[in-house]
Amino acid sequence: MTDVKSFFETPAPPKYSGILSWLITTDHKRIGILYLFSILGWFALAIIIGLLIRLELMFIGETIFSPEQYNALFTLHGVIMIFLFIIPAIPAIFGNFILPIQVGADDVFFPKINLLSWYLYMLGGLLAIISLFGDGPPDTGWTFYVPFSVSTNTNVSLTIAAAFILGFSSMLTAINFITTIHRLKASQMKWMRIPLFTWSLYATGWVQLLATPIIAITLLLVMFERWFNIGLFDPDRGGDPILYQHLFWMYSHPAVYIMILPGMGIISEIIPTFARKSIFGYKAIVFSSLMIAVAGSLVWAHHMYTSGMSDTAVFVFSLLTFIVAIPSAIKVFSWISTLYKGSIQMSPPLFYALCFIYLFSVGGLTGLVLGAAGPDIHVHDTAFVVAHFHFTMFGGTGFAFFAGLHYWWPKLFGRMYNFKTAYLSGVLITVGFMFHYVPMFIIGLQGMPRRYHDYLPQFEQGNYLAGYGAVIMVIGMFMMLINLLIGIKKGAVTDSNPWGGVTLEWQVPSPPPLHNFVSEPKIMDYPYDFSRFFKKNK
Amino acid sequence: MNQKQQAHGISYGTLLSVLTTLLALTAITVYASQIDMGALNIWVALLIASTKASLVLMFFMHLRYESGLLKYTFTITVFTLAIIIGLTFWDVAFR
Amino acid sequence: MQSSSDHEGSKLGMWLFLYTEIMLFGGLFVLYAVYYHKFTDDFIAGGQQLDTFFGTLNTVILLISSFAVAAAITAIQNNSKKIAIILLGSSLLCGFLFLINKYIEWSHKFEVGIYPNSEKLLESDPGLNIFFGLYYVITGLHGVHIIIGMALLVWSLVRVKSNHITDQNYVLLENAGLYWHLVDLIWIFIFPLFYLIL
């Protein structure tokens, strides 16, 4: 297997070399790597901005930033983390790299459109940077709520244009994945043989496809309002500002499932691999992915209980919100059941995956507090909400992303990272995480509002503690990233299957050759059948 | 594959008769809008528009001859939109 | 493993894209539905100010052009390149006519002082402002889609002329046609919702 040239050495199209061979490549693996480094760059930037916000909040009064600067910072943190990191991270990096291999294909169905969506991603990022200059960075928060987003004099139009373009990029990726799964999966790859990571991306793809256009039109309308003053959301002229919130959350609530579903897919790959045991409830997990995609699209208005919506709607959406908890719980139970009586082998990916299960469960359960209309009135727009969605988005998607990085890193680069540093950074991140967000739950319940530059004395202790947590967490994350990057150059060379995984990506060399498969892939009747692995070990 | 593509070929005659029907429906909907039926007017107009849309989908866009996948996914898309509009009315109709 | 020159797959990709277009306009139809519910009388008053004649004319024009594109595909399948070129040309002509009509309509409205943020609209009922606001946004966005659709048709026309689109490989023409039909489909709903609520 070692004499096969990896995709790093065989550019596609073949006539170009050097930097051009990357910039105009149509190879899904190279595009995945392009995404990896651009997304990690944005991630690092947004981490630092988040840390600065926390440092500002450590002490009462103005610490390092003026209130205006603070508003710009939390807007940027939100916009970058959501549109440039969480939404694209797992689908664009691992989806691009792993999905075609998992279904036994050479590449995605539309390789050129795949490259185009990377360029759109970069263009969106560029616009987001440009919007910092000129009239000043946007200060609306990532939600761009009217009327403030229409009336503020900062560069909101540019930021919105950036989000619009990034939405387009994510839509094109979704079209590519759905078409690839339908048309390019190997002939023996029946639907119930598809690995769960690919299944989760399929469900995500549909949500991206049907929800993203609504944010596109909503953002366009905000731009039109700023340019032409139509008044569609202006109550003086007959408009209804609450409708803006409806349209916004029609996308942005499904978007949280766009963020978490691929993460759940990664966990569903890692748990069986390191438990050496077939996943519990394969069909239930597939079904729950689809259920989450459907039910998650119908609960958007639970962000609006206090915005003046009708009481009937509050009741209906609260009820629907509770339904979404069911498929998420099915997944958590299935992962735990997979571990039960498994032959567990501890490794960095599994460590991050276990942290995911714990943190995501806390995030999910506090979500029920918010989904219930009564308690939500009390904690709406407090630090409790911020802690909740960081537990799901960061403790959930973020940790799944870290787990995925550690799981597929040897496949991407053919080299292993240092295990000890990986464990240590994992511990630092998790401990810092708890110190950071648990106090926020408490001060949130006590009434500390979110997005405030200053606060009352009784919240000082919690904010002070959260600042320390943030520092520990950020140190852990940079340690983890540096450890991985060092692994590319200096890590031990690995073979095609360092973990003993059974999905198709472990049948190809690491890193894979240009056309992915050296020989025809062997597709099993069931994607998580470890019996072959056990026979080999005896 | 080739045979399947051949099957897509719709004769000019069929297409022309679809066009005639569409034009006739346009005339009907314009006529219907002149009659005052109160709240019913918009529903009649939407019904005729949906009929026209189905004809365009079935024949001009060949959906009638396509695989189940396209038929189902198209229906899902339209249903999603309908449900979203419907759920919004839990708010606006009861405010 | 199938090759990526797979006709069915390219068409699936196009349909998926059309779904996003449906949802894009869908967002606007959500607004329309809510505001119609809220300002039914004003919407009827607004509809009466729009010219039914132009609306009907544009509907007929788009239906004919849609037919021409569908027939062009049949022509390509029958290997009659000349007929296909004539049909595509006439559907492009229809697209131009549509845009000219739209221009006449809009400029007339501007003359009588009905445009976003105009004094006349600000003084009238808020419902009327919303009606014309939606009218400009929806027909404007639809107009942009007409222009994109025409660009796709021109591209297909060139490819037919240069014999790149043949009876063996006409997926580009088919996808351009699908886009054009979708634009027509959206107009089919815009027409009664704006011109025919009397």
mmCIF file of N, CA, C and O in Angstrom, chain A residues 120-167:
data_model
loop_
_atom_site.group_PDB
_atom_site.id
_atom_site.type_symbol
_atom_site.label_atom_id
_atom_site.label_comp_id
_atom_site.label_asym_id
_atom_site.label_seq_id
_atom_site.Cartn_x
_atom_site.Cartn_y
_atom_site.Cartn_z
ATOM 1 N N LEU A 120 -16.591 31.195 -2.317
ATOM 2 C CA LEU A 120 -17.650 32.007 -1.733
ATOM 3 C C LEU A 120 -17.420 32.155 -0.232
ATOM 4 O O LEU A 120 -17.619 33.226 0.338
ATOM 5 N N TYR A 121 -16.970 31.058 0.389
ATOM 6 C CA TYR A 121 -16.666 31.113 1.822
ATOM 7 C C TYR A 121 -15.594 32.171 2.092
ATOM 8 O O TYR A 121 -15.729 33.009 2.988
ATOM 9 N N MET A 122 -14.534 32.143 1.277
ATOM 10 C CA MET A 122 -13.453 33.108 1.479
ATOM 11 C C MET A 122 -13.939 34.529 1.215
ATOM 12 O O MET A 122 -13.583 35.463 1.929
ATOM 13 N N LEU A 123 -14.771 34.707 0.171
ATOM 14 C CA LEU A 123 -15.307 36.031 -0.140
ATOM 15 C C LEU A 123 -16.148 36.548 1.023
ATOM 16 O O LEU A 123 -16.018 37.711 1.424
ATOM 17 N N GLY A 124 -16.977 35.668 1.576
ATOM 18 C CA GLY A 124 -17.794 36.065 2.718
ATOM 19 C C GLY A 124 -16.915 36.497 3.880
ATOM 20 O O GLY A 124 -17.163 37.525 4.514
ATOM 21 N N GLY A 125 -15.849 35.742 4.137
ATOM 22 C CA GLY A 125 -14.930 36.093 5.214
ATOM 23 C C GLY A 125 -14.278 37.446 4.964
ATOM 24 O O GLY A 125 -14.176 38.292 5.859
ATOM 25 N N LEU A 126 -13.883 37.662 3.696
ATOM 26 C CA LEU A 126 -13.243 38.919 3.326
ATOM 27 C C LEU A 126 -14.186 40.090 3.586
ATOM 28 O O LEU A 126 -13.798 41.109 4.171
ATOM 29 N N LEU A 127 -15.454 39.950 3.163
ATOM 30 C CA LEU A 127 -16.425 41.022 3.377
ATOM 31 C C LEU A 127 -16.599 41.287 4.864
ATOM 32 O O LEU A 127 -16.718 42.431 5.291
ATOM 33 N N ALA A 128 -16.602 40.199 5.659
ATOM 34 C CA ALA A 128 -16.748 40.382 7.100
ATOM 35 C C ALA A 128 -15.598 41.212 7.656
ATOM 36 O O ALA A 128 -15.787 42.052 8.527
ATOM 37 N N ILE A 129 -14.398 40.998 7.104
ATOM 38 C CA ILE A 129 -13.252 41.795 7.568
ATOM 39 C C ILE A 129 -13.403 43.238 7.129
ATOM 40 O O ILE A 129 -13.213 44.173 7.915
ATOM 41 N N ILE A 130 -13.787 43.430 5.840
ATOM 42 C CA ILE A 130 -13.911 44.806 5.332
ATOM 43 C C ILE A 130 -14.924 45.591 6.150
ATOM 44 O O ILE A 130 -14.759 46.775 6.396
ATOM 45 N N SER A 131 -15.973 44.888 6.615
ATOM 46 C CA SER A 131 -17.027 45.602 7.337
ATOM 47 C C SER A 131 -16.527 46.183 8.659
ATOM 48 O O SER A 131 -17.202 46.985 9.289
ATOM 49 N N LEU A 132 -15.338 45.774 9.098
ATOM 50 C CA LEU A 132 -14.809 46.333 10.344
ATOM 51 C C LEU A 132 -14.367 47.770 10.154
ATOM 52 O O LEU A 132 -14.299 48.547 11.095
ATOM 53 N N PHE A 133 -14.035 48.133 8.894
ATOM 54 C CA PHE A 133 -13.481 49.472 8.659
ATOM 55 C C PHE A 133 -14.574 50.385 8.115
ATOM 56 O O PHE A 133 -15.725 49.989 8.020
ATOM 57 N N GLY A 134 -14.217 51.593 7.746
ATOM 58 C CA GLY A 134 -15.211 52.528 7.235
ATOM 59 C C GLY A 134 -16.077 53.039 8.360
ATOM 60 O O GLY A 134 -15.592 53.615 9.328
ATOM 61 N N ASP A 135 -17.373 52.776 8.252
ATOM 62 C CA ASP A 135 -18.295 53.329 9.243
ATOM 63 C C ASP A 135 -18.202 52.640 10.599
ATOM 64 O O ASP A 135 -18.981 52.924 11.497
ATOM 65 N N GLY A 136 -17.335 51.676 10.715
ATOM 66 C CA GLY A 136 -17.203 51.017 12.015
ATOM 67 C C GLY A 136 -17.860 49.659 12.002
ATOM 68 O O GLY A 136 -18.767 49.395 11.215
ATOM 69 N N PRO A 137 -17.367 48.788 12.867
ATOM 70 C CA PRO A 137 -17.876 47.410 12.888
ATOM 71 C C PRO A 137 -19.344 47.366 13.321
ATOM 72 O O PRO A 137 -19.804 48.226 14.053
ATOM 73 N N PRO A 138 -20.084 46.360 12.831
ATOM 74 C CA PRO A 138 -21.495 46.230 13.181
ATOM 75 C C PRO A 138 -21.646 46.004 14.684
ATOM 76 O O PRO A 138 -20.797 45.393 15.315
ATOM 77 N N ASP A 139 -22.746 46.512 15.238
ATOM 78 C CA ASP A 139 -22.926 46.414 16.686
ATOM 79 C C ASP A 139 -24.304 45.875 17.030
ATOM 80 O O ASP A 139 -24.888 46.216 18.039
ATOM 81 N N THR A 140 -24.857 45.049 16.135
ATOM 82 C CA THR A 140 -26.247 44.624 16.305
ATOM 83 C C THR A 140 -26.370 43.282 17.008
ATOM 84 O O THR A 140 -27.469 42.845 17.304
ATOM 85 N N GLY A 141 -25.280 42.599 17.251
ATOM 86 C CA GLY A 141 -25.375 41.191 17.637
ATOM 87 C C GLY A 141 -25.568 40.396 16.361
ATOM 88 O O GLY A 141 -25.969 40.949 15.328
ATOM 89 N N TRP A 142 -25.295 39.070 16.416
ATOM 90 C CA TRP A 142 -25.337 38.314 15.169
ATOM 91 C C TRP A 142 -26.775 38.144 14.673
ATOM 92 O O TRP A 142 -26.992 37.678 13.553
ATOM 93 N N THR A 143 -27.779 38.521 15.498
ATOM 94 C CA THR A 143 -29.170 38.315 15.106
ATOM 95 C C THR A 143 -29.707 39.423 14.206
ATOM 96 O O THR A 143 -30.774 39.268 13.637
ATOM 97 N N PHE A 144 -29.023 40.544 14.081
ATOM 98 C CA PHE A 144 -29.430 41.642 13.199
ATOM 99 C C PHE A 144 -30.888 42.039 13.398
ATOM 100 O O PHE A 144 -31.617 42.270 12.430
ATOM 101 N N TYR A 145 -31.369 42.077 14.640
ATOM 102 C CA TYR A 145 -32.776 42.407 14.869
ATOM 103 C C TYR A 145 -33.106 43.810 14.370
ATOM 104 O O TYR A 145 -32.354 44.755 14.589
ATOM 105 N N VAL A 146 -34.274 43.929 13.702
ATOM 106 C CA VAL A 146 -34.814 45.247 13.417
ATOM 107 C C VAL A 146 -35.454 45.733 14.711
ATOM 108 O O VAL A 146 -35.827 44.918 15.548
ATOM 109 N N PRO A 147 -35.680 47.001 14.921
ATOM 110 C CA PRO A 147 -35.333 48.136 14.045
ATOM 111 C C PRO A 147 -33.875 48.591 14.155
ATOM 112 O O PRO A 147 -33.433 49.370 13.329
ATOM 113 N N PHE A 148 -33.138 48.075 15.153
ATOM 114 C CA PHE A 148 -31.789 48.618 15.335
ATOM 115 C C PHE A 148 -30.912 48.381 14.112
ATOM 116 O O PHE A 148 -30.176 49.260 13.684
ATOM 117 N N SER A 149 -31.011 47.177 13.514
ATOM 118 C CA SER A 149 -30.126 46.868 12.384
ATOM 119 C C SER A 149 -30.429 47.758 11.188
ATOM 120 O O SER A 149 -29.583 47.968 10.331
ATOM 121 N N VAL A 150 -31.669 48.303 11.109
ATOM 122 C CA VAL A 150 -32.001 49.186 9.995
ATOM 123 C C VAL A 150 -31.531 50.606 10.283
ATOM 124 O O VAL A 150 -31.156 51.345 9.386
ATOM 125 N N SER A 151 -31.531 50.977 11.580
ATOM 126 C CA SER A 151 -31.262 52.382 11.877
ATOM 127 C C SER A 151 -29.817 52.660 12.285
ATOM 128 O O SER A 151 -29.372 53.793 12.187
ATOM 129 N N THR A 152 -29.053 51.653 12.730
ATOM 130 C CA THR A 152 -27.690 51.938 13.182
ATOM 131 C C THR A 152 -26.818 52.378 12.015
ATOM 132 O O THR A 152 -27.057 51.997 10.869
ATOM 133 N N ASN A 153 -25.827 53.216 12.307
ATOM 134 C CA ASN A 153 -25.017 53.780 11.219
ATOM 135 C C ASN A 153 -23.760 52.970 10.917
ATOM 136 O O ASN A 153 -22.949 53.375 10.119
ATOM 137 N N THR A 154 -23.600 51.824 11.578
ATOM 138 C CA THR A 154 -22.393 51.041 11.330
ATOM 139 C C THR A 154 -22.557 50.235 10.045
ATOM 140 O O THR A 154 -23.601 50.264 9.405
ATOM 141 N N ASN A 155 -21.490 49.500 9.705
ATOM 142 C CA ASN A 155 -21.429 48.780 8.431
ATOM 143 C C ASN A 155 -22.290 47.530 8.371
ATOM 144 O O ASN A 155 -21.831 46.482 7.924
ATOM 145 N N VAL A 156 -23.551 47.590 8.806
ATOM 146 C CA VAL A 156 -24.344 46.368 8.880
ATOM 147 C C VAL A 156 -24.566 45.757 7.501
ATOM 148 O O VAL A 156 -24.525 44.537 7.334
ATOM 149 N N SER A 157 -24.762 46.612 6.474
ATOM 150 C CA SER A 157 -25.044 46.082 5.129
ATOM 151 C C SER A 157 -23.957 45.121 4.668
ATOM 152 O O SER A 157 -24.239 44.060 4.113
ATOM 153 N N LEU A 158 -22.707 45.497 4.914
ATOM 154 C CA LEU A 158 -21.604 44.642 4.455
ATOM 155 C C LEU A 158 -21.583 43.315 5.224
ATOM 156 O O LEU A 158 -21.395 42.255 4.636
ATOM 157 N N THR A 159 -21.786 43.406 6.526
ATOM 158 C CA THR A 159 -21.776 42.176 7.312
ATOM 159 C C THR A 159 -22.895 41.256 6.839
ATOM 160 O O THR A 159 -22.728 40.047 6.738
ATOM 161 N N ILE A 160 -24.067 41.876 6.544
ATOM 162 C CA ILE A 160 -25.195 41.079 6.079
ATOM 163 C C ILE A 160 -24.874 40.446 4.734
ATOM 164 O O ILE A 160 -25.163 39.274 4.498
ATOM 165 N N ALA A 161 -24.234 41.231 3.856
ATOM 166 C CA ALA A 161 -23.850 40.678 2.554
ATOM 167 C C ALA A 161 -22.926 39.486 2.758
ATOM 168 O O ALA A 161 -23.040 38.459 2.072
ATOM 169 N N ALA A 162 -22.014 39.606 3.740
ATOM 170 C CA ALA A 162 -21.107 38.499 4.032
ATOM 171 C C ALA A 162 -21.903 37.266 4.450
ATOM 172 O O ALA A 162 -21.679 36.162 3.936
ATOM 173 N N ALA A 163 -22.856 37.448 5.359
ATOM 174 C CA ALA A 163 -23.652 36.312 5.822
ATOM 175 C C ALA A 163 -24.447 35.707 4.673
ATOM 176 O O ALA A 163 -24.594 34.490 4.562
ATOM 177 N N PHE A 164 -24.947 36.556 3.776
ATOM 178 C CA PHE A 164 -25.706 36.095 2.611
ATOM 179 C C PHE A 164 -24.840 35.191 1.735
ATOM 180 O O PHE A 164 -25.241 34.093 1.343
ATOM 181 N N ILE A 165 -23.619 35.649 1.453
ATOM 182 C CA ILE A 165 -22.728 34.873 0.595
ATOM 183 C C ILE A 165 -22.328 33.564 1.274
ATOM 184 O O ILE A 165 -22.276 32.506 0.644
ATOM 185 N N LEU A 166 -22.080 33.631 2.587
ATOM 186 C CA LEU A 166 -21.724 32.401 3.303
ATOM 187 C C LEU A 166 -22.887 31.416 3.271
ATOM 188 O O LEU A 166 -22.682 30.201 3.164
ATOM 189 N N GLY A 167 -24.116 31.939 3.338
ATOM 190 C CA GLY A 167 -25.283 31.068 3.230
ATOM 191 C C GLY A 167 -25.316 30.386 1.884
ATOM 192 O O GLY A 167 -25.603 29.187 1.783
#
